[in-house]
Amino acid sequence: MRNIKAKRIVVKIGTNVITGRNGMLNSGLLKRLVAQIAGIKSRGRKVIVITSGAIGAGMKELKLSSRPKDVTMQQVCAAVGQNILMSRYHSFFGRHNIKVAQILITYEAFSDKKTFKNFRSSLNKLLKLGVVPIINENDPISIDEIGPSFGDNDNLSALIASKMKADLLVILTDVDGLFNKDPQHKNAVLIKEIHDISRNIEAINGKSSQLGIGGVQTKVKAAKTATKAGAIVVIANGKTGNVLLKVLSNEDIGTIFYPK
C-alpha cells in the first residue's frame, strides 16, 4: 500500500499527453488535468506545473505535418505555440478561480547562484499567493531543451522538484509507467515500484515520440535526480481518467520511485 503524503507537488505534463500526432492541442484532456490540479489545490497542497507542448502547438498553427529537424524552425514553433499553450492554461484554471504565472527558463538559471536564488524566491512567493506556476523551457533562446540533453522537460521537472524541495514529482506521459522493455512489445511488464535505480533500470530503453524528445531513459534519469533530493516520483499515463487524483489517493497506478 502506497503512502504518499505530499504537500508540495510538481506535475510534469509531457508533449504526447496534451498534443495529438497532428500537433493539435488536446484541450479537453488539458482541461481535465487542470480540474484535477484545482482539486488537489483545494486540499491545501501547493502545485507547480512543468509543461511541454509548445513546439507541437506551434506546428499546428504553422500547418506543419511533422516536427522540424532544423533547430531554428523548432524555436520558431515554440515561440508561436507557447502563447497558445498558456492561453489554454489561463482559461482553464480561471474557471476554478485560480491564477497562473508563466515562467520560461533556461538551464543557465540553475548554474548562476544569484539568478536561481531570485527564481526560487519568486516561485515560493507565487505558491504562497495561491498562484500556479506554469514552467517551460525557454525554447526560442535555448538549444539544450530542443536537443537531446533535457528530454522533453523531464530533467527540468526533476531539477525544479529537487531545488524547490517538493515531496512528490508526477511525470505524466502517454504510457502506463516504466516497463521492463518497450511497452509496445507483447511481453512487456509494468514495473510497479522501484526502491533503487540500478544500472539495469537505467539501461531500459524506449522510443521518443514524433512530437516530443523525451524517452524512457530521460524519465529514469529525472527520477534519480528527484529521489536523491528526497522526493517520491511517479511516472503515469496522463490520459488515464483522474490520474493525478488516483496518485494522490495512493492507488496502484503507474511506476513509483521511492527516495533512499
PDB file of C-alpha atoms in Angstrom:
ATOM      1  CA  MET A   1       0.000   0.000   0.000  1.00  0.00           C
ATOM      2  CA  ARG A   2       1.413   3.352  -1.024  1.00  0.00           C
ATOM      3  CA  ASN A   3       1.618   6.140   1.495  1.00  0.00           C
ATOM      4  CA  ILE A   4       2.055   9.420  -0.363  1.00  0.00           C
ATOM      5  CA  LYS A   5       1.507  12.458   1.868  1.00  0.00           C
ATOM      6  CA  ALA A   6       2.701  15.265  -0.349  1.00  0.00           C
ATOM      7  CA  LYS A   7       2.192  18.939   0.407  1.00  0.00           C
ATOM      8  CA  ARG A   8       4.355  20.371  -2.382  1.00  0.00           C
ATOM      9  CA  ILE A   9       3.902  18.686  -5.761  1.00  0.00           C
ATOM     10  CA  VAL A  10       5.497  19.114  -9.171  1.00  0.00           C
ATOM     11  CA  VAL A  11       3.444  17.855 -12.120  1.00  0.00           C
ATOM     12  CA  LYS A  12       5.208  17.424 -15.445  1.00  0.00           C
ATOM     13  CA  ILE A  13       2.845  17.200 -18.424  1.00  0.00           C
ATOM     14  CA  GLY A  14       4.508  15.660 -21.474  1.00  0.00           C
ATOM     15  CA  THR A  15       4.052  16.602 -25.101  1.00  0.00           C
ATOM     16  CA  ASN A  16       2.270  13.367 -26.008  1.00  0.00           C
ATOM     17  CA  VAL A  17      -0.243  13.837 -23.202  1.00  0.00           C
ATOM     18  CA  ILE A  18      -1.684  17.132 -24.388  1.00  0.00           C
ATOM     19  CA  THR A  19      -0.781  17.036 -28.072  1.00  0.00           C
ATOM     20  CA  GLY A  20      -2.034  14.663 -30.743  1.00  0.00           C
ATOM     21  CA  ARG A  21       0.115  13.253 -33.518  1.00  0.00           C
ATOM     22  CA  ASN A  22      -1.051  16.040 -35.808  1.00  0.00           C
ATOM     23  CA  GLY A  23       0.239  18.637 -33.361  1.00  0.00           C
ATOM     24  CA  MET A  24      -3.174  19.846 -32.217  1.00  0.00           C
ATOM     25  CA  LEU A  25      -3.543  20.555 -28.519  1.00  0.00           C
ATOM     26  CA  ASN A  26      -5.960  18.201 -26.795  1.00  0.00           C
ATOM     27  CA  SER A  27      -7.854  20.934 -24.991  1.00  0.00           C
ATOM     28  CA  GLY A  28     -10.361  18.522 -23.467  1.00  0.00           C
ATOM     29  CA  LEU A  29      -7.659  16.462 -21.787  1.00  0.00           C
ATOM     30  CA  LEU A  30      -5.768  19.545 -20.648  1.00  0.00           C
ATOM     31  CA  LYS A  31      -8.977  20.903 -19.140  1.00  0.00           C
ATOM     32  CA  ARG A  32      -9.467  17.670 -17.181  1.00  0.00           C
ATOM     33  CA  LEU A  33      -5.896  17.731 -15.884  1.00  0.00           C
ATOM     34  CA  VAL A  34      -6.351  21.333 -14.785  1.00  0.00           C
ATOM     35  CA  ALA A  35      -9.555  20.366 -12.952  1.00  0.00           C
ATOM     36  CA  GLN A  36      -7.626  17.663 -11.091  1.00  0.00           C
ATOM     37  CA  ILE A  37      -4.886  20.113 -10.131  1.00  0.00           C
ATOM     38  CA  ALA A  38      -7.573  22.510  -8.898  1.00  0.00           C
ATOM     39  CA  GLY A  39      -8.970  19.701  -6.750  1.00  0.00           C
ATOM     40  CA  ILE A  40      -5.523  18.978  -5.333  1.00  0.00           C
ATOM     41  CA  LYS A  41      -5.008  22.657  -4.529  1.00  0.00           C
ATOM     42  CA  SER A  42      -8.361  22.818  -2.762  1.00  0.00           C
ATOM     43  CA  ARG A  43      -6.948  20.352  -0.227  1.00  0.00           C
ATOM     44  CA  GLY A  44      -4.210  22.784   0.749  1.00  0.00           C
ATOM     45  CA  ARG A  45      -1.431  21.434  -1.455  1.00  0.00           C
ATOM     46  CA  LYS A  46       0.957  23.553  -3.494  1.00  0.00           C
ATOM     47  CA  VAL A  47       1.357  22.607  -7.150  1.00  0.00           C
ATOM     48  CA  ILE A  48       3.975  23.582  -9.740  1.00  0.00           C
ATOM     49  CA  VAL A  49       3.303  22.595 -13.350  1.00  0.00           C
ATOM     50  CA  ILE A  50       6.080  21.834 -15.827  1.00  0.00           C
ATOM     51  CA  THR A  51       4.541  21.833 -19.272  1.00  0.00           C
ATOM     52  CA  SER A  52       5.690  20.666 -22.656  1.00  0.00           C
ATOM     53  CA  GLY A  53       3.746  21.050 -25.880  1.00  0.00           C
ATOM     54  CA  ALA A  54       4.742  24.496 -27.162  1.00  0.00           C
ATOM     55  CA  ILE A  55       6.559  23.147 -30.213  1.00  0.00           C
ATOM     56  CA  GLY A  56       3.677  20.817 -31.039  1.00  0.00           C
ATOM     57  CA  ALA A  57       1.143  23.626 -30.687  1.00  0.00           C
ATOM     58  CA  GLY A  58       3.256  25.845 -32.914  1.00  0.00           C
ATOM     59  CA  MET A  59       3.486  23.111 -35.538  1.00  0.00           C
ATOM     60  CA  LYS A  60      -0.297  23.036 -35.815  1.00  0.00           C
ATOM     61  CA  GLU A  61      -0.576  26.811 -36.005  1.00  0.00           C
ATOM     62  CA  LEU A  62       2.081  26.937 -38.736  1.00  0.00           C
ATOM     63  CA  LYS A  63       0.468  23.999 -40.549  1.00  0.00           C
ATOM     64  CA  LEU A  64       3.484  21.698 -40.294  1.00  0.00           C
ATOM     65  CA  SER A  65       2.789  17.975 -40.615  1.00  0.00           C
ATOM     66  CA  SER A  66       5.903  16.797 -38.764  1.00  0.00           C
ATOM     67  CA  ARG A  67       8.394  18.086 -36.227  1.00  0.00           C
ATOM     68  CA  PRO A  68      11.064  20.223 -37.932  1.00  0.00           C
ATOM     69  CA  LYS A  69      14.618  18.909 -37.751  1.00  0.00           C
ATOM     70  CA  ASP A  70      16.056  22.398 -38.097  1.00  0.00           C
ATOM     71  CA  VAL A  71      16.753  23.912 -34.664  1.00  0.00           C
ATOM     72  CA  THR A  72      15.772  27.431 -35.713  1.00  0.00           C
ATOM     73  CA  MET A  73      12.422  26.217 -37.029  1.00  0.00           C
ATOM     74  CA  GLN A  74      11.827  24.289 -33.815  1.00  0.00           C
ATOM     75  CA  GLN A  75      12.439  27.508 -31.904  1.00  0.00           C
ATOM     76  CA  VAL A  76      10.011  29.352 -34.168  1.00  0.00           C
ATOM     77  CA  CYS A  77       7.357  26.702 -33.499  1.00  0.00           C
ATOM     78  CA  ALA A  78       7.954  27.043 -29.759  1.00  0.00           C
ATOM     79  CA  ALA A  79       7.618  30.833 -29.881  1.00  0.00           C
ATOM     80  CA  VAL A  80       4.301  30.579 -31.733  1.00  0.00           C
ATOM     81  CA  GLY A  81       2.971  27.669 -29.697  1.00  0.00           C
ATOM     82  CA  GLN A  82       3.841  28.917 -26.209  1.00  0.00           C
ATOM     83  CA  ASN A  83       1.284  31.704 -26.434  1.00  0.00           C
ATOM     84  CA  ILE A  84      -1.416  29.235 -27.492  1.00  0.00           C
ATOM     85  CA  LEU A  85      -0.469  26.824 -24.722  1.00  0.00           C
ATOM     86  CA  MET A  86      -0.579  29.467 -21.996  1.00  0.00           C
ATOM     87  CA  SER A  87      -3.899  30.840 -23.204  1.00  0.00           C
ATOM     88  CA  ARG A  88      -5.411  27.407 -22.555  1.00  0.00           C
ATOM     89  CA  TYR A  89      -3.917  27.162 -19.074  1.00  0.00           C
ATOM     90  CA  HIS A  90      -5.098  30.676 -18.223  1.00  0.00           C
ATOM     91  CA  SER A  91      -8.619  29.924 -19.423  1.00  0.00           C
ATOM     92  CA  PHE A  92      -8.985  26.511 -17.783  1.00  0.00           C
ATOM     93  CA  PHE A  93      -7.511  27.484 -14.411  1.00  0.00           C
ATOM     94  CA  GLY A  94      -9.581  30.668 -14.493  1.00  0.00           C
ATOM     95  CA  ARG A  95     -12.737  28.560 -14.404  1.00  0.00           C
ATOM     96  CA  HIS A  96     -11.613  27.405 -10.957  1.00  0.00           C
ATOM     97  CA  ASN A  97     -10.702  30.945  -9.870  1.00  0.00           C
ATOM     98  CA  ILE A  98      -7.021  30.025  -9.876  1.00  0.00           C
ATOM     99  CA  LYS A  99      -4.392  32.407 -11.191  1.00  0.00           C
ATOM    100  CA  VAL A 100      -1.409  31.168 -13.167  1.00  0.00           C
ATOM    101  CA  ALA A 101       2.051  32.560 -13.837  1.00  0.00           C
ATOM    102  CA  GLN A 102       4.124  31.789 -16.914  1.00  0.00           C
ATOM    103  CA  ILE A 103       7.809  31.158 -16.266  1.00  0.00           C
ATOM    104  CA  LEU A 104      10.181  30.454 -19.163  1.00  0.00           C
ATOM    105  CA  ILE A 105      13.572  29.296 -18.002  1.00  0.00           C
ATOM    106  CA  THR A 106      16.916  28.175 -19.374  1.00  0.00           C
ATOM    107  CA  TYR A 107      19.435  25.808 -17.830  1.00  0.00           C
ATOM    108  CA  GLU A 108      21.741  28.725 -17.063  1.00  0.00           C
ATOM    109  CA  ALA A 109      19.324  29.855 -14.360  1.00  0.00           C
ATOM    110  CA  PHE A 110      20.353  26.827 -12.304  1.00  0.00           C
ATOM    111  CA  SER A 111      24.079  27.400 -12.699  1.00  0.00           C
ATOM    112  CA  ASP A 112      24.102  31.044 -11.574  1.00  0.00           C
ATOM    113  CA  LYS A 113      23.517  31.245  -7.803  1.00  0.00           C
ATOM    114  CA  LYS A 114      22.095  34.764  -7.772  1.00  0.00           C
ATOM    115  CA  THR A 115      19.743  34.094 -10.678  1.00  0.00           C
ATOM    116  CA  PHE A 116      18.497  30.877  -9.144  1.00  0.00           C
ATOM    117  CA  LYS A 117      18.007  32.486  -5.735  1.00  0.00           C
ATOM    118  CA  ASN A 118      15.759  35.110  -7.328  1.00  0.00           C
ATOM    119  CA  PHE A 119      13.934  32.431  -9.309  1.00  0.00           C
ATOM    120  CA  ARG A 120      13.318  30.325  -6.203  1.00  0.00           C
ATOM    121  CA  SER A 121      12.115  33.349  -4.222  1.00  0.00           C
ATOM    122  CA  SER A 122       9.641  34.198  -6.971  1.00  0.00           C
ATOM    123  CA  LEU A 123       8.338  30.632  -7.080  1.00  0.00           C
ATOM    124  CA  ASN A 124       7.876  30.490  -3.315  1.00  0.00           C
ATOM    125  CA  LYS A 125       6.018  33.808  -3.346  1.00  0.00           C
ATOM    126  CA  LEU A 126       3.728  32.648  -6.149  1.00  0.00           C
ATOM    127  CA  LEU A 127       2.905  29.473  -4.235  1.00  0.00           C
ATOM    128  CA  LYS A 128       2.229  31.469  -1.070  1.00  0.00           C
ATOM    129  CA  LEU A 129      -0.219  33.636  -3.021  1.00  0.00           C
ATOM    130  CA  GLY A 130      -2.041  30.572  -4.339  1.00  0.00           C
ATOM    131  CA  VAL A 131      -0.818  31.040  -7.899  1.00  0.00           C
ATOM    132  CA  VAL A 132       0.070  28.000 -10.014  1.00  0.00           C
ATOM    133  CA  PRO A 133       3.440  28.495 -11.739  1.00  0.00           C
ATOM    134  CA  ILE A 134       3.452  27.103 -15.287  1.00  0.00           C
ATOM    135  CA  ILE A 135       7.081  26.471 -16.211  1.00  0.00           C
ATOM    136  CA  ASN A 136       8.534  25.633 -19.604  1.00  0.00           C
ATOM    137  CA  GLU A 137      11.988  25.670 -21.107  1.00  0.00           C
ATOM    138  CA  ASN A 138      12.583  28.923 -22.989  1.00  0.00           C
ATOM    139  CA  ASP A 139      12.900  27.131 -26.313  1.00  0.00           C
ATOM    140  CA  PRO A 140      13.277  30.190 -28.590  1.00  0.00           C
ATOM    141  CA  ILE A 141      16.602  31.088 -26.955  1.00  0.00           C
ATOM    142  CA  SER A 142      17.696  27.664 -25.745  1.00  0.00           C
ATOM    143  CA  ILE A 143      19.311  24.883 -27.716  1.00  0.00           C
ATOM    144  CA  ASP A 144      19.668  22.370 -24.870  1.00  0.00           C
ATOM    145  CA  GLU A 145      15.926  21.771 -24.497  1.00  0.00           C
ATOM    146  CA  ILE A 146      15.452  21.208 -28.193  1.00  0.00           C
ATOM    147  CA  GLY A 147      18.453  18.920 -28.350  1.00  0.00           C
ATOM    148  CA  PRO A 148      18.716  15.600 -26.510  1.00  0.00           C
ATOM    149  CA  SER A 149      20.063  16.765 -23.140  1.00  0.00           C
ATOM    150  CA  PHE A 150      16.872  17.948 -21.404  1.00  0.00           C
ATOM    151  CA  GLY A 151      14.492  15.408 -22.861  1.00  0.00           C
ATOM    152  CA  ASP A 152      11.071  16.991 -23.136  1.00  0.00           C
ATOM    153  CA  ASN A 153      11.358  18.809 -19.796  1.00  0.00           C
ATOM    154  CA  ASP A 154      11.849  15.592 -17.809  1.00  0.00           C
ATOM    155  CA  ASN A 155      15.143  16.708 -16.332  1.00  0.00           C
ATOM    156  CA  LEU A 156      13.838  20.238 -15.848  1.00  0.00           C
ATOM    157  CA  SER A 157      10.961  18.885 -13.770  1.00  0.00           C
ATOM    158  CA  ALA A 158      13.423  16.916 -11.634  1.00  0.00           C
ATOM    159  CA  LEU A 159      15.589  19.985 -11.073  1.00  0.00           C
ATOM    160  CA  ILE A 160      12.556  22.027 -10.034  1.00  0.00           C
ATOM    161  CA  ALA A 161      11.360  19.247  -7.721  1.00  0.00           C
ATOM    162  CA  SER A 162      14.758  18.899  -6.052  1.00  0.00           C
ATOM    163  CA  LYS A 163      15.563  22.610  -5.756  1.00  0.00           C
ATOM    164  CA  MET A 164      12.062  23.508  -4.526  1.00  0.00           C
ATOM    165  CA  LYS A 165      12.058  20.639  -2.001  1.00  0.00           C
ATOM    166  CA  ALA A 166       8.955  19.011  -3.468  1.00  0.00           C
ATOM    167  CA  ASP A 167       7.549  15.934  -1.753  1.00  0.00           C
ATOM    168  CA  LEU A 168       6.270  14.448  -4.994  1.00  0.00           C
ATOM    169  CA  LEU A 169       7.071  14.632  -8.701  1.00  0.00           C
ATOM    170  CA  VAL A 170       4.471  13.206 -11.075  1.00  0.00           C
ATOM    171  CA  ILE A 171       5.686  12.717 -14.645  1.00  0.00           C
ATOM    172  CA  LEU A 172       2.731  12.312 -16.976  1.00  0.00           C
ATOM    173  CA  THR A 173       3.405  10.589 -20.276  1.00  0.00           C
ATOM    174  CA  ASP A 174       1.473   8.516 -22.838  1.00  0.00           C
ATOM    175  CA  VAL A 175       2.349   5.093 -21.392  1.00  0.00           C
ATOM    176  CA  ASP A 176       1.266   3.492 -18.125  1.00  0.00           C
ATOM    177  CA  GLY A 177       4.660   3.739 -16.438  1.00  0.00           C
ATOM    178  CA  LEU A 178       8.090   2.136 -16.704  1.00  0.00           C
ATOM    179  CA  PHE A 179       8.154  -1.265 -18.388  1.00  0.00           C
ATOM    180  CA  ASN A 180      10.914  -3.862 -18.430  1.00  0.00           C
ATOM    181  CA  LYS A 181      11.119  -3.407 -22.215  1.00  0.00           C
ATOM    182  CA  ASP A 182       9.469  -1.361 -24.968  1.00  0.00           C
ATOM    183  CA  PRO A 183       5.788  -1.180 -23.887  1.00  0.00           C
ATOM    184  CA  GLN A 184       4.728  -1.996 -27.446  1.00  0.00           C
ATOM    185  CA  HIS A 185       6.280  -5.442 -27.003  1.00  0.00           C
ATOM    186  CA  LYS A 186       3.638  -8.058 -26.207  1.00  0.00           C
ATOM    187  CA  ASN A 187       5.661  -9.438 -23.289  1.00  0.00           C
ATOM    188  CA  ALA A 188       6.380  -6.054 -21.707  1.00  0.00           C
ATOM    189  CA  VAL A 189       5.646  -5.942 -17.974  1.00  0.00           C
ATOM    190  CA  LEU A 190       4.909  -2.805 -15.960  1.00  0.00           C
ATOM    191  CA  ILE A 191       7.363  -2.226 -13.118  1.00  0.00           C
ATOM    192  CA  LYS A 192       5.107  -1.015 -10.308  1.00  0.00           C
ATOM    193  CA  GLU A 193       7.680   0.168  -7.780  1.00  0.00           C
ATOM    194  CA  ILE A 194      11.389   0.876  -7.652  1.00  0.00           C
ATOM    195  CA  HIS A 195      13.372   1.344  -4.451  1.00  0.00           C
ATOM    196  CA  ASP A 196      16.791   1.538  -6.056  1.00  0.00           C
ATOM    197  CA  ILE A 197      17.560   2.861  -9.547  1.00  0.00           C
ATOM    198  CA  SER A 198      20.143   0.295 -10.585  1.00  0.00           C
ATOM    199  CA  ARG A 199      22.133   0.170 -13.802  1.00  0.00           C
ATOM    200  CA  ASN A 200      19.637  -2.357 -15.135  1.00  0.00           C
ATOM    201  CA  ILE A 201      16.819   0.121 -14.616  1.00  0.00           C
ATOM    202  CA  GLU A 202      18.831   2.924 -16.202  1.00  0.00           C
ATOM    203  CA  ALA A 203      19.566   0.703 -19.210  1.00  0.00           C
ATOM    204  CA  ILE A 204      15.887   0.206 -20.053  1.00  0.00           C
ATOM    205  CA  ASN A 205      15.262   1.861 -23.392  1.00  0.00           C
ATOM    206  CA  GLY A 206      12.246   3.110 -25.272  1.00  0.00           C
ATOM    207  CA  LYS A 207      11.304   5.333 -28.146  1.00  0.00           C
ATOM    208  CA  SER A 208      10.992   9.098 -28.262  1.00  0.00           C
ATOM    209  CA  SER A 209       7.814  10.403 -29.818  1.00  0.00           C
ATOM    210  CA  GLN A 210       7.230  12.249 -33.039  1.00  0.00           C
ATOM    211  CA  LEU A 211       6.357  15.462 -31.222  1.00  0.00           C
ATOM    212  CA  GLY A 212       8.409  15.148 -28.051  1.00  0.00           C
ATOM    213  CA  ILE A 213      12.016  14.154 -27.487  1.00  0.00           C
ATOM    214  CA  GLY A 214      11.784  12.544 -24.074  1.00  0.00           C
ATOM    215  CA  GLY A 215      12.201   8.791 -23.883  1.00  0.00           C
ATOM    216  CA  VAL A 216      12.323   6.270 -21.062  1.00  0.00           C
ATOM    217  CA  GLN A 217      15.917   6.985 -20.105  1.00  0.00           C
ATOM    218  CA  THR A 218      15.324  10.709 -19.569  1.00  0.00           C
ATOM    219  CA  LYS A 219      12.454   9.884 -17.222  1.00  0.00           C
ATOM    220  CA  VAL A 220      14.546   7.407 -15.240  1.00  0.00           C
ATOM    221  CA  LYS A 221      17.321   9.993 -15.038  1.00  0.00           C
ATOM    222  CA  ALA A 222      14.789  12.556 -13.802  1.00  0.00           C
ATOM    223  CA  ALA A 223      13.506  10.102 -11.196  1.00  0.00           C
ATOM    224  CA  LYS A 224      17.058   9.505  -9.993  1.00  0.00           C
ATOM    225  CA  THR A 225      17.662  13.245  -9.558  1.00  0.00           C
ATOM    226  CA  ALA A 226      14.411  13.849  -7.687  1.00  0.00           C
ATOM    227  CA  THR A 227      14.615  10.803  -5.413  1.00  0.00           C
ATOM    228  CA  LYS A 228      18.154  11.746  -4.407  1.00  0.00           C
ATOM    229  CA  ALA A 229      16.671  15.021  -3.155  1.00  0.00           C
ATOM    230  CA  GLY A 230      14.065  13.148  -1.120  1.00  0.00           C
ATOM    231  CA  ALA A 231      11.039  13.300  -3.417  1.00  0.00           C
ATOM    232  CA  ILE A 232       8.778  10.432  -4.377  1.00  0.00           C
ATOM    233  CA  VAL A 233       8.416  10.116  -8.156  1.00  0.00           C
ATOM    234  CA  VAL A 234       5.506   8.591 -10.058  1.00  0.00           C
ATOM    235  CA  ILE A 235       5.540   8.017 -13.816  1.00  0.00           C
ATOM    236  CA  ALA A 236       1.991   7.508 -15.059  1.00  0.00           C
ATOM    237  CA  ASN A 237      -0.253   7.778 -18.092  1.00  0.00           C
ATOM    238  CA  GLY A 238      -1.653  11.290 -18.306  1.00  0.00           C
ATOM    239  CA  LYS A 239      -4.567  10.039 -20.396  1.00  0.00           C
ATOM    240  CA  THR A 240      -5.858   7.807 -17.604  1.00  0.00           C
ATOM    241  CA  GLY A 241      -9.009   9.231 -16.057  1.00  0.00           C
ATOM    242  CA  ASN A 242      -8.350  11.201 -12.857  1.00  0.00           C
ATOM    243  CA  VAL A 243      -4.728  10.082 -12.923  1.00  0.00           C
ATOM    244  CA  LEU A 244      -3.484  12.797 -10.550  1.00  0.00           C
ATOM    245  CA  LEU A 245      -6.272  12.210  -8.045  1.00  0.00           C
ATOM    246  CA  LYS A 246      -5.552   8.481  -8.154  1.00  0.00           C
ATOM    247  CA  VAL A 247      -1.855   9.058  -7.489  1.00  0.00           C
ATOM    248  CA  LEU A 248      -2.666  11.288  -4.508  1.00  0.00           C
ATOM    249  CA  SER A 249      -5.202   8.726  -3.270  1.00  0.00           C
ATOM    250  CA  ASN A 250      -2.410   6.127  -3.190  1.00  0.00           C
ATOM    251  CA  GLU A 251      -3.972   3.952  -5.865  1.00  0.00           C
ATOM    252  CA  ASP A 252      -1.760   1.376  -7.544  1.00  0.00           C
ATOM    253  CA  ILE A 253      -1.149   3.324 -10.735  1.00  0.00           C
ATOM    254  CA  GLY A 254       1.976   3.888 -12.818  1.00  0.00           C
ATOM    255  CA  THR A 255       5.506   3.291 -11.546  1.00  0.00           C
ATOM    256  CA  ILE A 256       6.531   4.729  -8.196  1.00  0.00           C
ATOM    257  CA  PHE A 257      10.151   5.512  -7.317  1.00  0.00           C
ATOM    258  CA  TYR A 258      10.943   5.804  -3.625  1.00  0.00           C
ATOM    259  CA  PRO A 259      13.678   8.073  -2.261  1.00  0.00           C
ATOM    260  CA  LYS A 260      16.571   6.434  -0.480  1.00  0.00           C
TER     261      LYS A 260
END
